[in-house]
Coordinates of C-alpha atoms and ligand atoms in Angstrom, one line a residue:
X1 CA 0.0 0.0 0.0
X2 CA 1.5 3.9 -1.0
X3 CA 0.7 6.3 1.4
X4 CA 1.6 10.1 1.8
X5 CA 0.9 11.3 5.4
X6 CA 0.2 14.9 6.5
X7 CA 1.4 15.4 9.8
X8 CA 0.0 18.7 11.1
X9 CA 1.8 18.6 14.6
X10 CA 0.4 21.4 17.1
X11 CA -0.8 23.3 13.8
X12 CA -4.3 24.0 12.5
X13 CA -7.3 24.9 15.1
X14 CA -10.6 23.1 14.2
X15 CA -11.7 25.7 12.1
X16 CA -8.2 26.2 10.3
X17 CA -8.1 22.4 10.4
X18 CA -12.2 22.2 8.4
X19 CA -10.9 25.1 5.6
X20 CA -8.1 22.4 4.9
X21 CA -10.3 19.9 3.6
X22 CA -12.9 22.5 2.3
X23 CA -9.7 23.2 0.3
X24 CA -8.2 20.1 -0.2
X25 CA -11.8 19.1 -1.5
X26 CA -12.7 21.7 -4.1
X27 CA -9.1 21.0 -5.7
X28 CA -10.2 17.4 -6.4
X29 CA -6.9 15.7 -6.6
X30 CA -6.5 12.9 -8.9
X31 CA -5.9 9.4 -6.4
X32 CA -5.8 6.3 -7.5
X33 CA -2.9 4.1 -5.5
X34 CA -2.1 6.1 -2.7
X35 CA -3.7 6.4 0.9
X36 CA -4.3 9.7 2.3
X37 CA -3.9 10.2 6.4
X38 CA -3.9 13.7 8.1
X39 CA -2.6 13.3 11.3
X40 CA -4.0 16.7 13.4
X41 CA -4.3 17.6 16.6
X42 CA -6.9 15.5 19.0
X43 CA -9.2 18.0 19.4
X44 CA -9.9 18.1 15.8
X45 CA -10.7 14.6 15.2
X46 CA -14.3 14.7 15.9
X47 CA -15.3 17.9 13.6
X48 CA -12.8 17.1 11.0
X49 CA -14.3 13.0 11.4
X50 CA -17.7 14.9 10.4
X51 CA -16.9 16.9 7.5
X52 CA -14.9 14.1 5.7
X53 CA -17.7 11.7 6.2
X54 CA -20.8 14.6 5.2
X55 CA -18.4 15.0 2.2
X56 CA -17.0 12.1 1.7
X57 CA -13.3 13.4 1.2
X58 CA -11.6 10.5 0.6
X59 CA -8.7 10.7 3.5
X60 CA -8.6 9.1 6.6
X61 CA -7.4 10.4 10.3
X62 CA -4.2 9.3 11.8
X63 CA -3.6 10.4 15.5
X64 CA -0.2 11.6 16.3
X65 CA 0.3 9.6 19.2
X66 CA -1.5 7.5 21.9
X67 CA -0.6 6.6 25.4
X68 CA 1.6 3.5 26.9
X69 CA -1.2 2.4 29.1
X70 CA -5.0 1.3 29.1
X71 CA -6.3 3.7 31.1
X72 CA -6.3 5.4 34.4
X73 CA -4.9 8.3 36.1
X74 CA -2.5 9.4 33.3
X75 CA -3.6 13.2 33.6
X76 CA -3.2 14.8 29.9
X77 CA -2.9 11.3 28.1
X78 CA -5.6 10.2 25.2
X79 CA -5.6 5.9 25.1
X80 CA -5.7 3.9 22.3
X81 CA -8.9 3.1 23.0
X82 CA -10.6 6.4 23.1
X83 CA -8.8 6.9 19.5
X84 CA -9.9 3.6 17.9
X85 CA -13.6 4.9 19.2
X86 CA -14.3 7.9 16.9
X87 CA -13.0 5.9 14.4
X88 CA -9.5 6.7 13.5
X89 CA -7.3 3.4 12.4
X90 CA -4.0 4.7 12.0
X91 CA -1.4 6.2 14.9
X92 CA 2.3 7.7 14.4
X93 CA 4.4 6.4 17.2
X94 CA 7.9 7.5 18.2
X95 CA 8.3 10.6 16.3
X96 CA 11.6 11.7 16.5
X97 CA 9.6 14.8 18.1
X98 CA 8.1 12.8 21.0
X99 CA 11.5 11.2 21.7
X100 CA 13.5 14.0 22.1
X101 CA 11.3 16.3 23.4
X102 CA 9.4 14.2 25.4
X103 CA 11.5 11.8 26.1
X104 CA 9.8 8.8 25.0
X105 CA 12.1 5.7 25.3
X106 CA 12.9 2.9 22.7
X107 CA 10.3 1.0 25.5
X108 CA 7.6 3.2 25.9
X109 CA 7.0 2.9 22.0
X110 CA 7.1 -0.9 22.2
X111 CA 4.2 -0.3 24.7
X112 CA 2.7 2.2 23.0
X113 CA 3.0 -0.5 19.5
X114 CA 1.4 -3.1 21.8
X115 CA -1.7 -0.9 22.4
X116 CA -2.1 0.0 19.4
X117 CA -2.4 -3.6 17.7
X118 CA -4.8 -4.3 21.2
X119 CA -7.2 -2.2 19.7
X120 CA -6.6 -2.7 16.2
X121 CA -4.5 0.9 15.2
X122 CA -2.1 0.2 12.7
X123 CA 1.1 1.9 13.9
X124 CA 2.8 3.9 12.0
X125 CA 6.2 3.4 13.9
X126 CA 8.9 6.8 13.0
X127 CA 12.5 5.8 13.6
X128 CA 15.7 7.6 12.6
X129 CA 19.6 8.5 13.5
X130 CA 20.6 12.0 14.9
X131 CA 23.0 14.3 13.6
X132 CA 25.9 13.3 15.2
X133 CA 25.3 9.6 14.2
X134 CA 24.8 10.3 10.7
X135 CA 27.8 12.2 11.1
X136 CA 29.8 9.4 12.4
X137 CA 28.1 6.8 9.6
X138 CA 26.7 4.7 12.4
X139 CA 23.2 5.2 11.3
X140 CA 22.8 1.4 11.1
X141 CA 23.2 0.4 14.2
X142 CA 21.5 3.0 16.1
X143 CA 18.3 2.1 14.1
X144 CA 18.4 -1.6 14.3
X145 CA 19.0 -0.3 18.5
X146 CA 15.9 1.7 18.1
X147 CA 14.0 -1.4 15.9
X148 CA 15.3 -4.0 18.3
X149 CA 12.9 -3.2 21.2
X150 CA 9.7 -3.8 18.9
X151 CA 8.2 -6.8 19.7
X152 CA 4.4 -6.9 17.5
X153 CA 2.7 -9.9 16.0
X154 CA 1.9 -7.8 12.8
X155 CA 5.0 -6.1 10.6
X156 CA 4.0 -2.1 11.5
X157 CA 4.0 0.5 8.4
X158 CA 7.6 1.9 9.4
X159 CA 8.9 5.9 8.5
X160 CA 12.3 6.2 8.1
X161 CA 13.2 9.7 9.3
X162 CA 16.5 11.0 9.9
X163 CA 16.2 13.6 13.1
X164 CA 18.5 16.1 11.0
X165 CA 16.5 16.2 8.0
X166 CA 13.2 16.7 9.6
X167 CA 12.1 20.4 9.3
X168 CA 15.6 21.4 7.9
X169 CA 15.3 21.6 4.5
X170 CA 18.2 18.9 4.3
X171 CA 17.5 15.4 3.0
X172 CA 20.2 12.5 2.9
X173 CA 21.6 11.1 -0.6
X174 CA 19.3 9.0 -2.5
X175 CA 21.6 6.2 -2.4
X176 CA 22.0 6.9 1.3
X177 CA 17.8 6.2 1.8
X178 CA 18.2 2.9 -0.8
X179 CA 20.6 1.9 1.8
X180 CA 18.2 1.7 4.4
X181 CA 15.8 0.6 2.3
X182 CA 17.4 -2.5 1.9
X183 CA 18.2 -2.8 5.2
X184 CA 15.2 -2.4 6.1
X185 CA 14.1 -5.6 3.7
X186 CA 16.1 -7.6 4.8
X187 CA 15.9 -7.1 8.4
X188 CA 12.9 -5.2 9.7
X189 CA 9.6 -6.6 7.3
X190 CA 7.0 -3.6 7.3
X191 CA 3.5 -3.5 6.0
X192 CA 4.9 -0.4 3.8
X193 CA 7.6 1.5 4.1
X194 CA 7.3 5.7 4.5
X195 CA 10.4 8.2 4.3
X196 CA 10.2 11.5 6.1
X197 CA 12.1 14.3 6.6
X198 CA 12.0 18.0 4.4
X199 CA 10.2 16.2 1.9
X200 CA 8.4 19.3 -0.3
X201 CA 7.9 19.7 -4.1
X202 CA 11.2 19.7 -5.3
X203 CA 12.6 16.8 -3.1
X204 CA 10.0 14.6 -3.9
X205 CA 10.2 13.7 -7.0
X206 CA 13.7 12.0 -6.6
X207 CA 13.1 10.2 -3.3
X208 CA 9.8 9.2 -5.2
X209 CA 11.6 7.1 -7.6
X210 CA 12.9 4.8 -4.8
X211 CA 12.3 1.3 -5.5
X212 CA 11.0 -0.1 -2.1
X213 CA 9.7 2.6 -0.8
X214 CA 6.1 3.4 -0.3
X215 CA 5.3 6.8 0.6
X216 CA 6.0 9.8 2.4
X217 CA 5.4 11.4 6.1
X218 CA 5.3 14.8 5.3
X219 CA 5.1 18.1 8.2
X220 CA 5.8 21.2 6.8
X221 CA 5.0 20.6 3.6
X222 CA 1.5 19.2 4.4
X223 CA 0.1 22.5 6.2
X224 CA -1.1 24.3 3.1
X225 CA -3.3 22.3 1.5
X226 CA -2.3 23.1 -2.2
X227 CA 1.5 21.9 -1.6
X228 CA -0.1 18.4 -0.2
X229 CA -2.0 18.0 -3.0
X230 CA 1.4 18.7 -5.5
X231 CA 3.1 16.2 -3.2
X232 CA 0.2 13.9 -4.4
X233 CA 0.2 14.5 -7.7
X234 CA 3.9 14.3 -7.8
X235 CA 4.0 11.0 -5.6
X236 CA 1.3 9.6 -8.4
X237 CA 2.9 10.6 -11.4
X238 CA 6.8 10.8 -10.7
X239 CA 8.6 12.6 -13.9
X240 CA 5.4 14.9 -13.5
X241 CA 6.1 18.5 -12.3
X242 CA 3.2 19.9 -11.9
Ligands
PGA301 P1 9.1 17.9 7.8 O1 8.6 17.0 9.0 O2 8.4 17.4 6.5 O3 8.7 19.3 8.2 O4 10.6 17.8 7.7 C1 8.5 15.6 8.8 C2 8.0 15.0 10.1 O5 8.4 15.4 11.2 O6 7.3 14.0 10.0

């Protein structure tokens, strides 16, 4: 399955968030093999749940995290549960956001990848190498350290996504990304297989051509609806500028 994922991160109120897919709607892009997620904020699932359904846009909701445990007194926490009831099916886990600004460990998102296939969320699970370990070329083994602590029945959509290329406008080589591709076949099976990191118009339509991979997580890129939808038609029809 191709996917291209807009993750809006703390952007886009609920009414910011409904314009989107007003937006995204009259535009009418062209799909035919790719799935379509927006990952917003929590509070927007219900509204935004509403509008795609009245209009039947044809995307589906992706929540940007869940939490480790069932449920209880985990003040500020939204469960796995309460996500798969309004209906979403997909979750991100371990964004290289919530591991280094929140601290999540490579255990908490083995948790967090259990819950997720308890209540029948298919993880999304974001993994990548810092800086400094890019730097050093040891990119390899501090993923596999990073994929080592997954332990799920089901092969998890995975979304390679290197901490220094997020938001920076930098992306690795191409033949860099085939080399974690690869790895990735051989050693970590996924259900699809995502890149993310300063993906946008231009940078696209090389990583597109990728054998292997199967998609995109894309932030910045994603907020304005009319660059998502040239990510799309880019991601359908590589060799196509439009
Ligand atoms: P970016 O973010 O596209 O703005 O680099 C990607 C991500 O964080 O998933």
């Amino acid at each position: 399955m191709k996917y291209l994922i807009a993750n809006w991160k703390m952007n886009h109120t609920v009414a910011q968030g409904i314009e989107y897919l007003k937006e995204y709607q009259s535009l009418q892009p062209k799909i035919s093999k790719t799935k379509v997620l927006i990952a917003p904020s929590y509070t927007s699932f219900f509204p935004l749940s509403q509008i795609i359904q009245k209009e039947t846009i044809p995307v589906s909701l992706c929540a940007q995290n869940i939490c480790e445990f069932k449920r209880g007194a985990y003040t500020g926490e939204v469960s796995a549960e309460m996500i798969q009831e309004i209906g979403c099916k997909y979750v991100l886990l371990g964004h290289s956001e919530r591991r280094h600004l929140f601290h999540e460990s490579n255990e908490s998102i083995n948790k967090k990848y259990q819950m997720a296939l308890d209540y029948s969320l298919i993880p999304i699970i974001c993994f990548g190498e810092t800086l400094p370990v890019y730097q050093t070329k040891k990119t390899v083994s501090y993923i596999t350290e990073q994929l080592l602590f997954l332990k799920g029945e089901k092969p998890p959509i995975f979304a390679y996504e290197p901490v220094w290329s997020i938001g920076s406008g930098l992306i690795p080589r191409i033949d860099e990304i085939e080399t974690i591709v690869d790895f990735m076949k051989q050693n970590f099976p996924a259900s699809s297989l995502l890149y993310g990191g300063s993906v946008n118009p231009e940078t696209i339509q090389s990583i597109a051509k990728i054998e292997g991979l199967d998609g995109f997580l894309v932030g910045g890129a994603s907020l304005q609806a009319v660059t998502f939808i040239k990510l799309l038609s880019s991601f359908e029809n590589p060799g196509n500028d439009r």
